[in-house]
mmCIF file of C-alpha atoms in Angstrom:
data_model
loop_
_atom_site.group_PDB
_atom_site.id
_atom_site.type_symbol
_atom_site.label_atom_id
_atom_site.label_comp_id
_atom_site.label_asym_id
_atom_site.label_seq_id
_atom_site.Cartn_x
_atom_site.Cartn_y
_atom_site.Cartn_z
ATOM 1 C CA UNK A 10 -18.246 -0.513 0.191
ATOM 2 C CA UNK A 11 -21.051 1.621 -1.255
ATOM 3 C CA UNK A 12 -21.082 2.631 -4.889
ATOM 4 C CA UNK A 13 -22.190 6.241 -5.249
ATOM 5 C CA UNK A 14 -23.983 7.471 -8.330
ATOM 6 C CA UNK A 15 -22.637 10.639 -9.844
ATOM 7 C CA UNK A 16 -25.319 13.227 -10.364
ATOM 8 C CA UNK A 17 -25.337 14.782 -13.794
ATOM 9 C CA UNK A 18 -27.454 17.665 -15.003
ATOM 10 C CA UNK A 19 -29.234 20.549 -13.359
ATOM 11 C CA UNK A 20 -31.952 20.678 -10.735
ATOM 12 C CA UNK A 21 -35.379 22.048 -11.522
ATOM 13 C CA UNK A 22 -34.755 25.103 -9.332
ATOM 14 C CA UNK A 23 -31.548 25.946 -11.204
ATOM 15 C CA UNK A 24 -33.326 25.704 -14.552
ATOM 16 C CA UNK A 25 -36.223 27.870 -13.360
ATOM 17 C CA UNK A 26 -33.846 30.541 -12.081
ATOM 18 C CA UNK A 27 -31.977 30.650 -15.394
ATOM 19 C CA UNK A 28 -35.233 30.845 -17.377
ATOM 20 C CA UNK A 29 -36.483 33.674 -15.139
ATOM 21 C CA UNK A 30 -33.230 35.616 -15.582
ATOM 22 C CA UNK A 31 -33.302 35.180 -19.361
ATOM 23 C CA UNK A 32 -36.928 36.321 -19.451
ATOM 24 C CA UNK A 33 -36.109 39.413 -17.415
ATOM 25 C CA UNK A 34 -33.204 40.281 -19.699
ATOM 26 C CA UNK A 35 -35.372 39.771 -22.793
ATOM 27 C CA UNK A 36 -38.070 42.110 -21.457
ATOM 28 C CA UNK A 37 -35.477 44.753 -20.579
ATOM 29 C CA UNK A 38 -33.952 44.491 -24.046
ATOM 30 C CA UNK A 39 -37.324 44.832 -25.764
ATOM 31 C CA UNK A 40 -38.180 47.835 -23.601
ATOM 32 C CA UNK A 41 -34.875 49.482 -24.522
ATOM 33 C CA UNK A 42 -35.215 48.824 -28.246
ATOM 34 C CA UNK A 43 -38.981 49.486 -28.469
ATOM 35 C CA UNK A 44 -39.583 47.812 -31.858
ATOM 36 C CA UNK A 45 -42.953 49.524 -32.372
ATOM 37 C CA UNK A 46 -41.345 52.968 -32.131
ATOM 38 C CA UNK A 47 -38.651 51.910 -34.607
ATOM 39 C CA UNK A 48 -41.358 50.645 -36.988
ATOM 40 C CA UNK A 49 -43.251 53.943 -36.735
ATOM 41 C CA UNK A 50 -40.069 55.914 -37.480
ATOM 42 C CA UNK A 51 -39.410 53.764 -40.534
ATOM 43 C CA UNK A 52 -42.975 54.228 -41.779
ATOM 44 C CA UNK A 53 -42.823 58.011 -41.272
ATOM 45 C CA UNK A 54 -39.499 58.212 -43.113
ATOM 46 C CA UNK A 55 -40.841 56.193 -46.035
ATOM 47 C CA UNK A 56 -43.928 58.405 -46.197
ATOM 48 C CA UNK A 57 -41.858 61.612 -46.305
ATOM 49 C CA UNK A 58 -39.724 60.480 -49.246
#
């Protein structure tokens, strides 16, 4: 009778896919928010007051 080891954890491919998806979502979020534009608006508002 063979004793089988149970595999625990994730494969390298699975981890790379998840990291790629998270990176894509982060880039899309930054493009939507555009922090530099928000900073410029805040600076312009402060200058006008």
